[in-house]
Short mmCIF file of C-alpha atoms in Angstrom, two decimals:
data_model
loop_
_atom_site.label_atom_id
_atom_site.label_comp_id
_atom_site.label_asym_id
_atom_site.label_seq_id
_atom_site.Cartn_x
_atom_site.Cartn_y
_atom_site.Cartn_z
CA MET W 21 181.56 97.94 139.89
CA ALA W 22 179.50 95.55 137.42
CA THR W 23 178.39 97.30 134.31
CA ALA W 24 174.92 95.78 134.58
CA THR W 25 174.45 96.69 138.17
CA LEU W 26 175.68 100.32 137.53
CA ASP W 27 173.21 100.44 134.35
CA SER W 28 170.20 99.11 136.57
CA TRP W 29 170.74 101.69 139.33
CA ILE W 30 171.06 104.55 136.83
CA ARG W 31 167.94 103.37 134.95
CA SER W 32 166.02 103.28 138.28
CA GLU W 33 167.24 106.74 139.21
CA GLN W 34 166.21 108.28 135.92
CA SER W 35 162.73 106.45 136.33
CA ASN W 36 162.36 107.93 139.88
CA THR W 37 163.43 111.47 139.07
CA SER W 38 160.90 111.78 136.19
CA LYS W 39 158.25 111.06 138.09
CA LYS W 40 159.00 113.63 140.85
CA ARG W 41 160.21 116.59 138.90
CA LYS W 42 159.52 117.96 135.60
CA SER W 43 162.21 119.57 133.66
CA THR W 44 162.24 123.59 133.50
CA LYS W 45 163.81 123.42 130.25
CA PRO W 46 161.77 121.54 127.54
CA ASP W 47 164.84 120.76 125.61
CA ASP W 48 166.83 119.48 128.55
CA LYS W 49 167.65 115.80 127.89
CA PRO W 50 169.79 114.33 130.67
CA THR W 51 172.06 111.59 129.80
CA PRO W 52 173.56 109.01 132.19
CA PRO W 53 176.81 110.16 133.97
CA LYS W 54 180.04 108.58 132.76
CA TYR W 55 182.09 107.33 135.57
CA ALA W 56 185.16 105.85 133.57
CA LYS W 57 186.54 109.51 132.55
CA THR W 58 185.92 113.06 133.03
CA ASP W 59 183.78 114.65 130.60
CA PRO W 60 185.15 117.94 129.83
CA ASN W 61 181.92 119.43 128.93
CA PRO W 62 179.56 117.24 131.23
CA GLU W 63 175.87 117.15 130.69
CA PRO W 64 173.98 117.39 134.12
CA SER W 65 172.43 113.97 134.90
CA SER W 66 169.30 113.20 137.02
CA SER W 67 170.50 109.82 137.74
CA SER W 68 174.20 109.91 139.82
CA LEU W 69 173.28 113.80 140.27
CA GLU W 70 169.99 112.71 141.99
CA LYS W 71 168.28 115.30 143.90
CA THR W 72 164.62 115.73 145.40
CA LYS W 73 163.13 117.89 148.17
CA SER W 74 163.61 115.65 151.07
CA ASP W 75 160.83 114.45 153.33
CA PRO W 76 162.17 113.55 156.70
CA LYS W 77 160.66 109.96 156.21
CA GLN W 78 162.21 109.35 152.77
CA ALA W 79 165.41 108.22 154.04
CA GLY W 80 164.17 104.98 155.03
CA THR W 81 161.72 103.45 157.60
CA ALA W 82 162.03 105.52 160.76
CA THR W 83 163.92 103.95 163.75
CA GLY W 84 163.53 106.72 166.03
CA SER W 85 167.31 106.81 166.17
CA THR W 86 169.04 110.22 165.42
CA LEU W 87 172.37 110.78 163.63
CA LYS W 88 175.58 110.43 165.55
CA VAL W 89 178.21 113.00 165.13
CA ILE W 90 181.97 112.28 166.43
CA GLU W 91 184.65 114.51 165.99
CA GLU W 92 188.47 114.32 165.58
CA THR W 93 191.28 116.57 164.17
CA GLY W 94 193.28 115.12 161.10
CA ASP W 95 193.08 115.24 157.51
CA LEU W 96 189.69 115.08 155.82
CA PHE W 97 191.27 114.46 152.50
CA ALA W 98 193.13 111.41 153.92
CA ALA W 99 190.30 109.34 154.50
CA PRO W 100 190.27 105.41 153.45
CA PRO W 101 189.17 104.44 150.02
CA ASN W 102 184.95 104.63 149.41
CA THR W 103 184.67 107.12 152.13
CA LEU W 104 182.26 109.74 151.56
CA LEU W 105 183.36 113.46 152.15
CA VAL W 106 180.61 116.00 152.75
CA HIS W 107 180.87 119.56 152.57
CA ALA W 108 177.98 122.40 152.48
CA CYS W 109 177.48 124.39 149.26
CA ASN W 110 175.92 126.87 147.70
CA CYS W 111 173.24 126.46 144.79
CA THR W 112 175.20 128.57 142.17
CA GLY W 113 178.08 126.12 141.04
CA SER W 114 180.70 127.75 142.89
CA TRP W 115 183.63 126.24 144.44
CA SER W 116 185.86 129.30 144.65
CA ALA W 117 187.09 129.63 148.33
CA GLY W 118 187.33 128.10 151.79
CA ILE W 119 187.07 124.37 152.20
CA ALA W 120 185.07 124.39 148.84
CA LYS W 121 188.12 125.12 147.07
CA ALA W 122 189.93 122.61 148.50
CA PHE W 123 187.54 120.08 147.24
CA GLN W 124 187.81 121.66 143.71
CA THR W 125 191.52 120.85 143.77
CA HIS W 126 191.51 117.27 145.26
CA TYR W 127 188.29 116.52 142.73
CA PRO W 128 188.30 118.39 139.92
CA ALA W 129 185.99 115.92 138.01
CA ALA W 130 183.36 115.87 140.98
CA TYR W 131 183.44 119.96 140.69
CA LYS W 132 182.46 119.89 136.99
CA GLN W 133 179.61 117.91 137.64
CA TYR W 134 178.42 119.64 140.57
CA SER W 135 178.82 122.97 138.51
CA ALA W 136 177.07 121.58 135.71
CA TYR W 137 174.03 120.31 137.81
CA CYS W 138 173.68 123.85 139.65
CA ALA W 139 173.63 125.51 135.87
CA ALA W 140 170.67 123.14 134.95
CA ASN W 141 168.90 123.64 138.18
CA PRO W 142 167.40 126.97 139.75
CA PRO W 143 168.41 127.58 143.52
CA GLU W 144 165.02 127.17 144.90
CA ASP W 145 165.12 123.68 143.63
CA LEU W 146 168.36 122.67 145.23
CA ILE W 147 168.19 124.38 148.43
CA GLY W 148 167.76 121.97 151.19
CA THR W 149 168.52 118.96 149.01
CA ALA W 150 171.78 116.93 148.47
CA LEU W 151 174.08 115.84 145.67
CA LEU W 152 176.15 112.51 145.73
CA ILE W 153 178.94 112.15 143.10
CA PRO W 154 180.45 108.74 142.99
CA PRO W 155 184.43 108.72 142.27
CA GLU W 156 186.03 108.42 138.79
CA ALA W 157 186.84 104.76 137.87
CA ASP W 158 190.46 105.99 137.57
CA SER W 159 190.31 107.67 140.84
CA THR W 160 192.93 106.69 143.30
CA SER W 161 191.51 107.92 146.41
CA LYS W 162 188.06 106.40 145.65
CA HIS W 163 186.29 109.26 147.51
CA PHE W 164 182.60 109.79 146.95
CA VAL W 165 181.69 113.78 147.09
CA GLY W 166 178.72 114.73 149.08
CA CYS W 167 177.26 118.26 148.63
CA LEU W 168 174.64 119.92 150.98
CA PHE W 169 172.97 122.85 149.31
CA THR W 170 172.58 124.62 152.48
CA SER W 171 172.79 128.57 151.11
CA ARG W 172 171.47 129.74 147.58
CA HIS W 173 174.49 132.06 147.14
CA TYR W 174 177.76 132.66 148.61
CA GLY W 175 179.75 135.95 149.53
CA ARG W 176 177.76 139.01 150.46
CA ARG W 177 174.60 137.02 148.91
CA LYS W 178 174.79 134.04 151.07
CA ASP W 179 171.63 132.90 153.23
CA SER W 180 171.23 134.01 156.88
CA PRO W 181 172.08 131.81 159.52
CA ALA W 182 168.64 130.99 160.06
CA LYS W 183 167.87 130.04 156.78
CA ILE W 184 171.11 128.18 156.20
CA LEU W 185 170.39 126.02 159.19
CA GLU W 186 166.58 125.33 157.91
CA ALA W 187 168.22 124.07 154.91
CA THR W 188 170.81 121.75 156.81
CA GLY W 189 168.35 118.93 158.09
CA PRO W 190 166.71 118.20 154.98
CA ALA W 191 169.84 118.50 152.99
CA MET W 192 171.47 115.86 155.22
CA ARG W 193 168.46 113.51 155.17
CA ASP W 194 168.24 113.56 151.43
CA LEU W 195 172.09 112.68 151.08
CA LEU W 196 171.30 109.61 153.87
CA ARG W 197 168.61 108.66 151.19
CA LEU W 198 170.83 108.93 147.91
CA VAL W 199 173.75 106.95 149.94
CA GLY W 200 170.84 104.25 150.77
CA GLU W 201 169.81 103.96 147.38
CA PHE W 202 173.13 103.95 145.74
CA ASN W 203 174.42 100.97 148.19
CA ALA W 204 171.18 98.97 147.53
CA GLY W 205 171.98 98.90 143.78
CA VAL W 206 175.84 97.89 144.11
CA GLU W 207 176.42 94.09 144.48
CA ALA W 208 180.12 94.45 145.52
CA ILE W 209 180.67 96.11 148.97
CA GLY W 210 183.94 97.29 148.07
CA GLU W 211 182.13 99.60 145.56
CA ARG W 212 179.59 100.97 147.93
CA VAL W 213 179.78 104.06 149.98
CA GLY W 214 181.70 103.18 153.37
CA ASP W 215 182.56 105.93 155.88
CA VAL W 216 180.76 109.18 155.97
CA TRP W 217 182.93 112.22 156.97
CA MET W 218 182.43 115.85 156.76
CA CYS W 219 184.33 119.26 157.69
CA ARG W 220 182.57 121.18 159.98
CA ILE W 221 179.91 122.46 157.57
CA ASN W 222 178.51 125.90 157.54
CA SER W 223 181.11 127.28 159.79
CA GLY W 224 183.57 128.72 157.39
CA LEU W 225 182.50 131.44 154.67
CA PHE W 226 178.77 130.88 155.47
CA ARG W 227 179.78 131.93 159.06
CA VAL W 228 177.19 129.73 160.97
CA PRO W 229 178.62 128.70 164.66
CA TRP W 230 179.28 124.99 164.21
CA VAL W 231 177.72 124.32 167.56
CA LYS W 232 174.44 125.14 166.06
CA THR W 233 175.03 122.96 163.01
CA ARG W 234 176.16 120.15 165.02
CA GLY W 235 172.74 120.43 166.82
CA VAL W 236 170.97 120.25 163.63
CA LEU W 237 172.77 117.16 162.30
CA GLU W 238 172.42 115.22 165.68
CA GLY W 239 168.51 115.95 165.63
CA SER W 240 168.22 114.22 161.98
CA GLU W 241 166.26 110.89 162.27
CA VAL W 242 167.77 107.99 160.39
CA GLY W 243 166.27 105.18 158.94
CA VAL W 244 166.78 101.68 158.68
CA GLY W 245 170.00 100.89 156.71
CA ASP W 246 170.82 104.27 156.81
CA VAL W 247 174.18 105.70 157.50
CA GLY W 248 174.08 106.21 161.45
CA VAL W 249 177.34 107.94 162.38
CA VAL W 250 179.37 110.95 160.86
CA LYS W 251 182.77 111.42 161.62
CA VAL W 252 183.73 115.35 161.50
CA VAL W 253 187.22 115.74 160.70
CA SER W 254 189.00 119.32 161.32
CA LEU W 255 192.70 120.34 161.31
CA GLU W 256 192.28 122.11 164.67
CA GLU W 257 190.43 121.44 168.13
CA GLY W 258 188.23 123.76 169.49
#
């Protein structure tokens, strides 16, 4: 990715974020993310770690079309380069079990950014939003990671299925918006987000029947230029 293009996208995101939301920490001074290498003590950034409470109309000009969901069996982590891999997350910074643990194992740098982001933002600000984490410059997989904040907590404190479903639609629309903004700021097609793959979000440790989550996703309106198809990859059929 050209340095000038990346810097331009970062400055644009920082400007937009500063207008949308004041920091709850007066001394919090986010710094631009570093993609070249993993910072062992990452600073939460409001540029690549962008989030806002989503309006259904934010993700582009409405077309009347809704998101198409297709399913197949296979290995989620064997996706082609530049694929965005999406999973549902809690708002407390933990990827300690289930599919989230697999994400932490495959993408430790992304986990550090997610964890730092959660530490810098209260759950009520994160719920119903998304986080787009670009791959590290030296990544071999070149996978983007997308986090959908669908539950405030995890384990016994996880949100009810109804609340999780309520947060899923806005979070997905927010992610589509972030993808559109990122791709618009990148000149090289080979550096943009390509396909979008996800697991059966919410159906694991959040205990939400997959058929209900799929219904919410398929009801998500997509705008002009938005990703229109999401591939759901699971190890087993049914």
